[in-house]
Short mmCIF file of C-alpha atoms and ligand atoms in Angstrom, two decimals:
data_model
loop_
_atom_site.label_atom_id
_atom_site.label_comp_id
_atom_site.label_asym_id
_atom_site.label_seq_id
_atom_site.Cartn_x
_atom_site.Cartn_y
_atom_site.Cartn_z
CA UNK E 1 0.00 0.00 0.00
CA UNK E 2 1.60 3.09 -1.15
CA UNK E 3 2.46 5.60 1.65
CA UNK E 4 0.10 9.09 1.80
CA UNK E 5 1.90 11.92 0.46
CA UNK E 6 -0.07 14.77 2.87
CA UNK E 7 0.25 18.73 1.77
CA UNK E 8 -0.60 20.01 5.37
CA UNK E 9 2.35 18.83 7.47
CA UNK E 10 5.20 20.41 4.36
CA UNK E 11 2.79 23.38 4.43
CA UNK E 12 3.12 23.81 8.51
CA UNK E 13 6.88 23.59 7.74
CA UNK E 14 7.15 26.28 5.66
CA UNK E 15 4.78 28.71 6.87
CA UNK E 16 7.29 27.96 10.21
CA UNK E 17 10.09 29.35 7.99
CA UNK E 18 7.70 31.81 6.25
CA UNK E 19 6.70 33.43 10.09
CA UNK E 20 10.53 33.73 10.80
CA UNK E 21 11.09 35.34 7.48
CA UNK E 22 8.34 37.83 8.51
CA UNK E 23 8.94 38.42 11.63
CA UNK E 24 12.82 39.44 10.52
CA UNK E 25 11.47 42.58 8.21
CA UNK E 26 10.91 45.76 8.95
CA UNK E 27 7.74 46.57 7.87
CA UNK E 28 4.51 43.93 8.16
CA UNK E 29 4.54 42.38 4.18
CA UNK E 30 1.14 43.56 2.94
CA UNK E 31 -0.85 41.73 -0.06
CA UNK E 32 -3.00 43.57 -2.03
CA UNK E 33 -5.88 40.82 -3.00
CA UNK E 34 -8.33 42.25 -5.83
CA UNK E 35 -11.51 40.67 -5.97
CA UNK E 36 -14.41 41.59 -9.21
CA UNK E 37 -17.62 41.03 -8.67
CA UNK E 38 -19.15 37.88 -6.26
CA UNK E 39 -18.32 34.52 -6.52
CA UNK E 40 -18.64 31.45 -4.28
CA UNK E 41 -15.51 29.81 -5.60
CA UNK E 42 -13.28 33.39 -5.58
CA UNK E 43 -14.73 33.75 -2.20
CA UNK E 44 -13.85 30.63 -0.05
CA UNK E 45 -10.19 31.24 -1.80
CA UNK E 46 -9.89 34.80 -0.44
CA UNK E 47 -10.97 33.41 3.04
CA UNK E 48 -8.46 30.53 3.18
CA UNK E 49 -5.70 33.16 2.25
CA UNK E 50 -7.14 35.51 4.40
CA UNK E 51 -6.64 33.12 7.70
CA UNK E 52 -2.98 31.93 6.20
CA UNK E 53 -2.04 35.49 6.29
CA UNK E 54 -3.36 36.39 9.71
CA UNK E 55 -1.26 33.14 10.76
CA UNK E 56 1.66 33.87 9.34
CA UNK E 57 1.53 38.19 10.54
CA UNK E 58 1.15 39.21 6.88
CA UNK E 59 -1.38 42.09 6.24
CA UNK E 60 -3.97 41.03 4.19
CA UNK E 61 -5.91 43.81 2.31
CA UNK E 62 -9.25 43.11 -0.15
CA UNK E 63 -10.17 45.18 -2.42
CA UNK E 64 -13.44 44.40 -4.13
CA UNK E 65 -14.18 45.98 -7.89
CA UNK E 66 -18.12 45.92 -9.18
CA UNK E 67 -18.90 42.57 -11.58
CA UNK E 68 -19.22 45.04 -14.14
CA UNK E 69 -16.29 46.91 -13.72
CA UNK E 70 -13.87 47.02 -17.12
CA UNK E 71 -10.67 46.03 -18.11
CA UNK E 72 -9.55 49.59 -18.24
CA UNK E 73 -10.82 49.68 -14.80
CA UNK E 74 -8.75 46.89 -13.31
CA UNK E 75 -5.63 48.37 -15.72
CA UNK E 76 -5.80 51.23 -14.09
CA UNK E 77 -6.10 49.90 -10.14
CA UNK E 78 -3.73 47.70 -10.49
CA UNK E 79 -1.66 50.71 -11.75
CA UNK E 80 -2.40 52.23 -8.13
CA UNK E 81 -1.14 49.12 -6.55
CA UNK E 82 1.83 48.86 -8.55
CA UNK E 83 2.90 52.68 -7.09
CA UNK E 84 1.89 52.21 -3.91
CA UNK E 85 5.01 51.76 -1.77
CA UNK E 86 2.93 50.06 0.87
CA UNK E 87 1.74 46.98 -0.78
CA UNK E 88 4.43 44.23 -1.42
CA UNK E 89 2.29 41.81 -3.67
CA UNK E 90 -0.59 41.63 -5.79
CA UNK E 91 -3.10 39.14 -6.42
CA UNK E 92 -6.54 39.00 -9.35
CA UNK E 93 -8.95 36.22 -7.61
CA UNK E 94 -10.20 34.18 -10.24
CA UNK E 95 -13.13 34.02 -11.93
CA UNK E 96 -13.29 37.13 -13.18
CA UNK E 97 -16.32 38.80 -14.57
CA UNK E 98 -16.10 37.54 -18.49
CA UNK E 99 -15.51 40.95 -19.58
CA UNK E 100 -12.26 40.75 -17.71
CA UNK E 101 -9.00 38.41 -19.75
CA UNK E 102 -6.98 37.75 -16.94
CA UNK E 103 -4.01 37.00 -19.32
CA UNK E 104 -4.44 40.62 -20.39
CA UNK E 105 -4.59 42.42 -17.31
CA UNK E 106 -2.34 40.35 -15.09
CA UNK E 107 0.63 41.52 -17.36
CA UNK E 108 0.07 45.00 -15.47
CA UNK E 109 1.45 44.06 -12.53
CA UNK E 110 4.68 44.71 -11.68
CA UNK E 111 6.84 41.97 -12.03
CA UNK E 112 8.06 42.22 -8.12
CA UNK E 113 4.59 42.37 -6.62
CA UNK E 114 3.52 39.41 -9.04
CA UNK E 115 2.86 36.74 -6.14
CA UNK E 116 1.11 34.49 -8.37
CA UNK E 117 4.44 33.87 -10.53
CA UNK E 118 2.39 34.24 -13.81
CA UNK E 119 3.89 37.87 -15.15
CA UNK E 120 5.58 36.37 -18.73
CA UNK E 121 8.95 38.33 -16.65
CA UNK E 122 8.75 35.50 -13.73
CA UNK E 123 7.81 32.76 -16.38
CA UNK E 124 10.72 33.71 -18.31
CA UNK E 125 13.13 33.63 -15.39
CA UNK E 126 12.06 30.00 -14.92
CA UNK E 127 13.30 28.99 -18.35
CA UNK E 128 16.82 30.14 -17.40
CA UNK E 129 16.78 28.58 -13.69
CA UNK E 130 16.68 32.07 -12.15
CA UNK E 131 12.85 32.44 -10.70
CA UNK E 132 12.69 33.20 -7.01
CA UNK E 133 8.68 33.69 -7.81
CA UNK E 134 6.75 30.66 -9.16
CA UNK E 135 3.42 29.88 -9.89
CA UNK E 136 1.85 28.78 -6.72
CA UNK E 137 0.66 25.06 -7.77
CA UNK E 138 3.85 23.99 -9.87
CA UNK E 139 5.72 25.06 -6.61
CA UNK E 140 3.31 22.89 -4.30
CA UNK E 141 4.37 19.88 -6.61
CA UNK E 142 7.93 20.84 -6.81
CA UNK E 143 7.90 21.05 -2.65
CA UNK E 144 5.64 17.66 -2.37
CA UNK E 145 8.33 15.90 -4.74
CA UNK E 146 11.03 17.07 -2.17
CA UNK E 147 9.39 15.49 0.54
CA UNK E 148 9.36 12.29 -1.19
CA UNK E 149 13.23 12.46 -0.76
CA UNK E 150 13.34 11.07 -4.48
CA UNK E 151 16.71 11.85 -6.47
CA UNK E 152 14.49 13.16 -10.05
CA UNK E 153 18.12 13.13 -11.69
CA UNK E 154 17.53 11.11 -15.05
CA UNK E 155 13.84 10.18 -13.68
CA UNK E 156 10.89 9.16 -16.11
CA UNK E 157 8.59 11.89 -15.31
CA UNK E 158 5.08 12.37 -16.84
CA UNK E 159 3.02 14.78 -16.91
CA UNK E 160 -0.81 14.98 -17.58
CA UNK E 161 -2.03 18.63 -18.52
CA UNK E 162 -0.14 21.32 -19.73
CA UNK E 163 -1.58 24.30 -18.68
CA UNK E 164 0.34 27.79 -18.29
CA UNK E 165 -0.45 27.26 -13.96
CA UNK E 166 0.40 23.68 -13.53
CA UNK E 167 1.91 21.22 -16.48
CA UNK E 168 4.03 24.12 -18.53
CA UNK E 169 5.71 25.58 -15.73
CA UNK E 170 6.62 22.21 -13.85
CA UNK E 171 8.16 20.44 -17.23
CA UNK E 172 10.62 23.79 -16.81
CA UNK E 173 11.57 23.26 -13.25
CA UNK E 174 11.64 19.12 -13.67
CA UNK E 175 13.75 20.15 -16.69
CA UNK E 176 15.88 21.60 -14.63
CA UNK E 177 16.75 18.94 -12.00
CA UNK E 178 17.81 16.77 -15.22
CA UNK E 179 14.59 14.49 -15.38
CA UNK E 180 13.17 13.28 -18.50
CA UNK E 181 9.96 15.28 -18.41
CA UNK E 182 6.85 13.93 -20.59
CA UNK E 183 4.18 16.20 -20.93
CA UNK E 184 0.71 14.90 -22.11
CA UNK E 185 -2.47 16.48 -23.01
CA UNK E 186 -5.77 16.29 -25.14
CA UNK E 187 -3.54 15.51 -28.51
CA UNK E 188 -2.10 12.53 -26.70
CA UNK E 189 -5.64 11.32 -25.65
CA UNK E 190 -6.72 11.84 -28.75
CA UNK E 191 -4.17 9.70 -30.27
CA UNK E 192 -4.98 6.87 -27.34
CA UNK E 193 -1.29 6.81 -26.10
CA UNK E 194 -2.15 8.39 -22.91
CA UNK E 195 -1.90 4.77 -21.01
CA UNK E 196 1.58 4.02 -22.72
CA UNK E 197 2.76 7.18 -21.30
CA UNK E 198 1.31 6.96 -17.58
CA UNK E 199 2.77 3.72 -17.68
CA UNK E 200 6.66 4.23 -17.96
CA UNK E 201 6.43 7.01 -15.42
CA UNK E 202 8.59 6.68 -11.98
CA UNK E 203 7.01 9.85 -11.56
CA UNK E 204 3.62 10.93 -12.33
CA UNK E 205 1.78 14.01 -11.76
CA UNK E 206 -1.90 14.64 -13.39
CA UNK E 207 -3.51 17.88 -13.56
CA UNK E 208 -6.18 17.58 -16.07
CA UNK E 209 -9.37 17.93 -14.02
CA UNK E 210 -10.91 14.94 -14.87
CA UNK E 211 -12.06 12.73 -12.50
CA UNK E 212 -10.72 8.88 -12.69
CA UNK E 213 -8.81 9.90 -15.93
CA UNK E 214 -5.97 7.90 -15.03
CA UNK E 215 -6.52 4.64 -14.33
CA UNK E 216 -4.71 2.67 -10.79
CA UNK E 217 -4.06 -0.13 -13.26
CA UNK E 218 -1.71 2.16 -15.41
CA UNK E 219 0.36 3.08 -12.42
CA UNK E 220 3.80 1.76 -12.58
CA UNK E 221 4.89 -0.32 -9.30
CA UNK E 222 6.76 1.60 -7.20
CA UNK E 223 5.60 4.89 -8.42
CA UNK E 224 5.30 8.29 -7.28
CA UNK E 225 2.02 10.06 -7.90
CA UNK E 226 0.96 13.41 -7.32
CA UNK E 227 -2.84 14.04 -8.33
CA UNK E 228 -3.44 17.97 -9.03
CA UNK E 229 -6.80 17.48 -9.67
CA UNK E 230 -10.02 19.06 -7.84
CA UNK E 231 -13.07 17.52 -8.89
CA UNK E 232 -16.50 17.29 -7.51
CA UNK E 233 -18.23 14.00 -8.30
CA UNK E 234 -21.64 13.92 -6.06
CA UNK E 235 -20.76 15.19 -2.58
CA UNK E 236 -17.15 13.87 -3.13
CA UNK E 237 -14.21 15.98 -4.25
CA UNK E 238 -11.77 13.38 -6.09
CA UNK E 239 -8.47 13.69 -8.16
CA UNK E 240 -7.86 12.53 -11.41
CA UNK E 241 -6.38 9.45 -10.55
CA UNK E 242 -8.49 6.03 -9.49
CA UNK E 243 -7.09 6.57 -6.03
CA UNK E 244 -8.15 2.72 -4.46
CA UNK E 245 -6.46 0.85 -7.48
CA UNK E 246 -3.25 3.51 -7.55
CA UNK E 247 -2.63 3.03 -3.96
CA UNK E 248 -2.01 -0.29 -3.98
CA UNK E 249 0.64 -0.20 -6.93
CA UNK E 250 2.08 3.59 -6.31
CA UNK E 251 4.51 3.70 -3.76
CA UNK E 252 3.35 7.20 -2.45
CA UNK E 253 0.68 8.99 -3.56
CA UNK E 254 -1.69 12.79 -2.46
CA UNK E 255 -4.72 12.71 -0.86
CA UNK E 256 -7.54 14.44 -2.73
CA UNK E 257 -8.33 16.73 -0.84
CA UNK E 258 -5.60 16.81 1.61
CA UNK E 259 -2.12 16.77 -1.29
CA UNK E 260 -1.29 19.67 -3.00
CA UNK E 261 -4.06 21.65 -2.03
CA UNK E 262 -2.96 22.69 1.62
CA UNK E 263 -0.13 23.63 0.27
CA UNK E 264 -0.79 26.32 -2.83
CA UNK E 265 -1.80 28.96 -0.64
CA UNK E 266 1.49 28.60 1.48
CA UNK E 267 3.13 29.00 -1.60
CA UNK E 268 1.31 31.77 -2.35
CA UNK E 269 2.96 33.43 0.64
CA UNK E 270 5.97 32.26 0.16
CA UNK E 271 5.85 33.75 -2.90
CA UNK E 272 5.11 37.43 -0.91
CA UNK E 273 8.29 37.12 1.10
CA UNK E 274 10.49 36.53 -1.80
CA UNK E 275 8.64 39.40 -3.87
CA UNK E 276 9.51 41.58 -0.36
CA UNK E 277 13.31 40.80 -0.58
CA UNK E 278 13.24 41.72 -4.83
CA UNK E 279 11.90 44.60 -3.66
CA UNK E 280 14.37 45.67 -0.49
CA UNK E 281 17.61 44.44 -2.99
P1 NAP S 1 -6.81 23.55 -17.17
O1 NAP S 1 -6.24 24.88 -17.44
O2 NAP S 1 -8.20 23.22 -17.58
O3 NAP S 1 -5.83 22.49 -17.82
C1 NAP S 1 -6.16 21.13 -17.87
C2 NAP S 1 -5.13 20.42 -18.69
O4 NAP S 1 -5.48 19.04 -18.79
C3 NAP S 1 -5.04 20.95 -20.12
O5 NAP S 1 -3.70 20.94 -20.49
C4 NAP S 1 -5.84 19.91 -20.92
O6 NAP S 1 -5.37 19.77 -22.23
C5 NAP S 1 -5.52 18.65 -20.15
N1 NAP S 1 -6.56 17.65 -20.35
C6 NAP S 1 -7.90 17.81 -20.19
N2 NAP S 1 -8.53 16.66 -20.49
C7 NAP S 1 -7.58 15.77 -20.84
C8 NAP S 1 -7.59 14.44 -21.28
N3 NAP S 1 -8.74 13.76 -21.41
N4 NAP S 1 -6.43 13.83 -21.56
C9 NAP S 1 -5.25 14.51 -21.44
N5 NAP S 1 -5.16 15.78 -21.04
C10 NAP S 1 -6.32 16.41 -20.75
O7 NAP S 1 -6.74 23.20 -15.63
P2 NAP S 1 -5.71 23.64 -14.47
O8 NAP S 1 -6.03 25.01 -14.06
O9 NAP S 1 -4.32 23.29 -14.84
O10 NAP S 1 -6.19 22.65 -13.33
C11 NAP S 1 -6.15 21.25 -13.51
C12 NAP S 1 -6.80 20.58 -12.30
O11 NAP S 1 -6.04 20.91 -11.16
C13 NAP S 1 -8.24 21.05 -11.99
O12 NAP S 1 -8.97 19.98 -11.44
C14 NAP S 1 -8.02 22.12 -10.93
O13 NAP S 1 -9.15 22.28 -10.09
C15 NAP S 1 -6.86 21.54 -10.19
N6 NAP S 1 -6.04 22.53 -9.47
C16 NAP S 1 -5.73 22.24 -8.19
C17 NAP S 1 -4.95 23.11 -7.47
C18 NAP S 1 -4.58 22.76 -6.07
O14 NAP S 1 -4.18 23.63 -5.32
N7 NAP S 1 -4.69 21.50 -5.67
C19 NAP S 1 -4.50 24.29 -8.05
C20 NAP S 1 -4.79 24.55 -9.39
C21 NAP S 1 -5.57 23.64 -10.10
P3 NAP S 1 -5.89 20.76 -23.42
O15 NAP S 1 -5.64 22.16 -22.93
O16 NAP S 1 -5.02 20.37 -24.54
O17 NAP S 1 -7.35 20.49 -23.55
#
């Protein structure tokens, strides 16, 4: 039976480091969250980051914009942010209003105050081993995989989704520890070699957000497996993987809930201390 790969105890480790960090600067790190218009989803986010930051001493400010507020709008208070020497990081809660492209206006914020590691300057910086600021989920994996104690060094490594949060970034970071990174999406579905991939990996981490996409029998013995995935199947939220087959074949493998999960947000502070220090060098 494979061993449980929890997000909560990593996460209480580095919030540990993450309240020494804070405590050590001179001014109380302050995150600017921008919220537009109501939504349930948006909303149970804010309050989860909301009670991290308390925890950790980290002001947390929201600031909420009308649902039909404009681009322009948003532009332009992000623009405010951006000047204002008080706030250290900035974050756009998702969904926003469909008037709203997220790609478009999260490019305004300033690369230093970009806590969510998705300004095309932090993405970049990842490509030449140099990010200090990473998007929040590919980091949660990154830290999860450490925990495993697993040498990735010429590792079989696949990858299920390739999306600019989750799959693209963590190829680049796997990249860099010298595995042999596999990424996989709809094309390779399509094509029906999904199962040939999933099973040569030592490594396997699925972030597709579909529920039993990946079947336990696929799972190579021995494996790790790290389920992204947040899906709501009756009253049940469930990963991607067929977690009661993949347990018994994995060697470790996340919860869902209870993996990566408790461990984004963390990240997501993590990622506020780190923009504090760009912006004190
Ligand atoms: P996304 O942007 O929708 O990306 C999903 C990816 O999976 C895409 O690359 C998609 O490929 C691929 N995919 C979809 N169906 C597939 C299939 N049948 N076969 C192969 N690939 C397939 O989603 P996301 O934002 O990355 O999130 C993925 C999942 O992780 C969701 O369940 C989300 O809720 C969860 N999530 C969890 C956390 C956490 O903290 N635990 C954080 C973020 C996301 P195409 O684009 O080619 O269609």
């Amino acid at each position: 039976m494979a061993k449980l790969l929890e997000g909560r105890p990593v996460a209480e480790r580095i919030k540990e480091e993450i309240r020494k960090q804070v405590q050590s600067l001179k001014n109380k790190p302050v995150l600017a969250s921008v919220m537009a218009g109501d939504n349930a989803g948006a909303a149970a986010y804010v309050k989860s980051q909301e009670k991290n930051a308390k925890d950790l001493g980290i002001d947390y400010r929201l600031h909420k914009l009308s649902h039909d507020a404009t681009e322009d709008q948003l532009i332009e208070f992000i623009k405010k942010l951006n000047a204002d020497k008080e706030i250290n990081g900035i974050i756009i809660q998702m969904p926003l209003p469909p008037q709203i492209d997220y790609k478009k206006i999260s490019q305004f914020i300033l690369p230093e105050k970009d806590v969510e590691g998705m300004h095309p300057v932090n993405i970049g910086k990842i490509l030449f081993g140099k990010a200090k600021i990473l998007p929040c989920t590919a980091a949660a994996v990154m830290e999860l995989l450490k925990e495993t104690g697993l040498d990735l060094y010429g590792r079989e490594i696949v990858i299920v989704g390739h999306s600019e949060i989750v799959g693209k970034p963590l190829s680049l970071l796997l990249l860099d520890k010298f595995a042999t990174v596999t990424v996989c999406h709809i094309g390779t579905s399509k094509a029906g070699k999904l199962e040939e991939h999933v099973r040569k990996a030592e490594v396997l981490i699925v972030a597709a957000g579909k529920a039993g996409l990946i079947k336990g029998s696929w799972i190579k013995e021995g494996a790790t497996v790290i389920d992204v995935g947040i899906n709501r199947v009756g009253d049940k939220i469930v990963g991607d993987v067929e977690f009661e087959t993949a347990e018994k074949r994995a060697s470790c493998i996340t919860p869902v809930p209870g993996g990566v999960g408790p461990l984004t947000v963390t990240m997501l502070m993590r990622n506020l201390v780190e923009a504090v220090k760009l912006q004190i060098s």
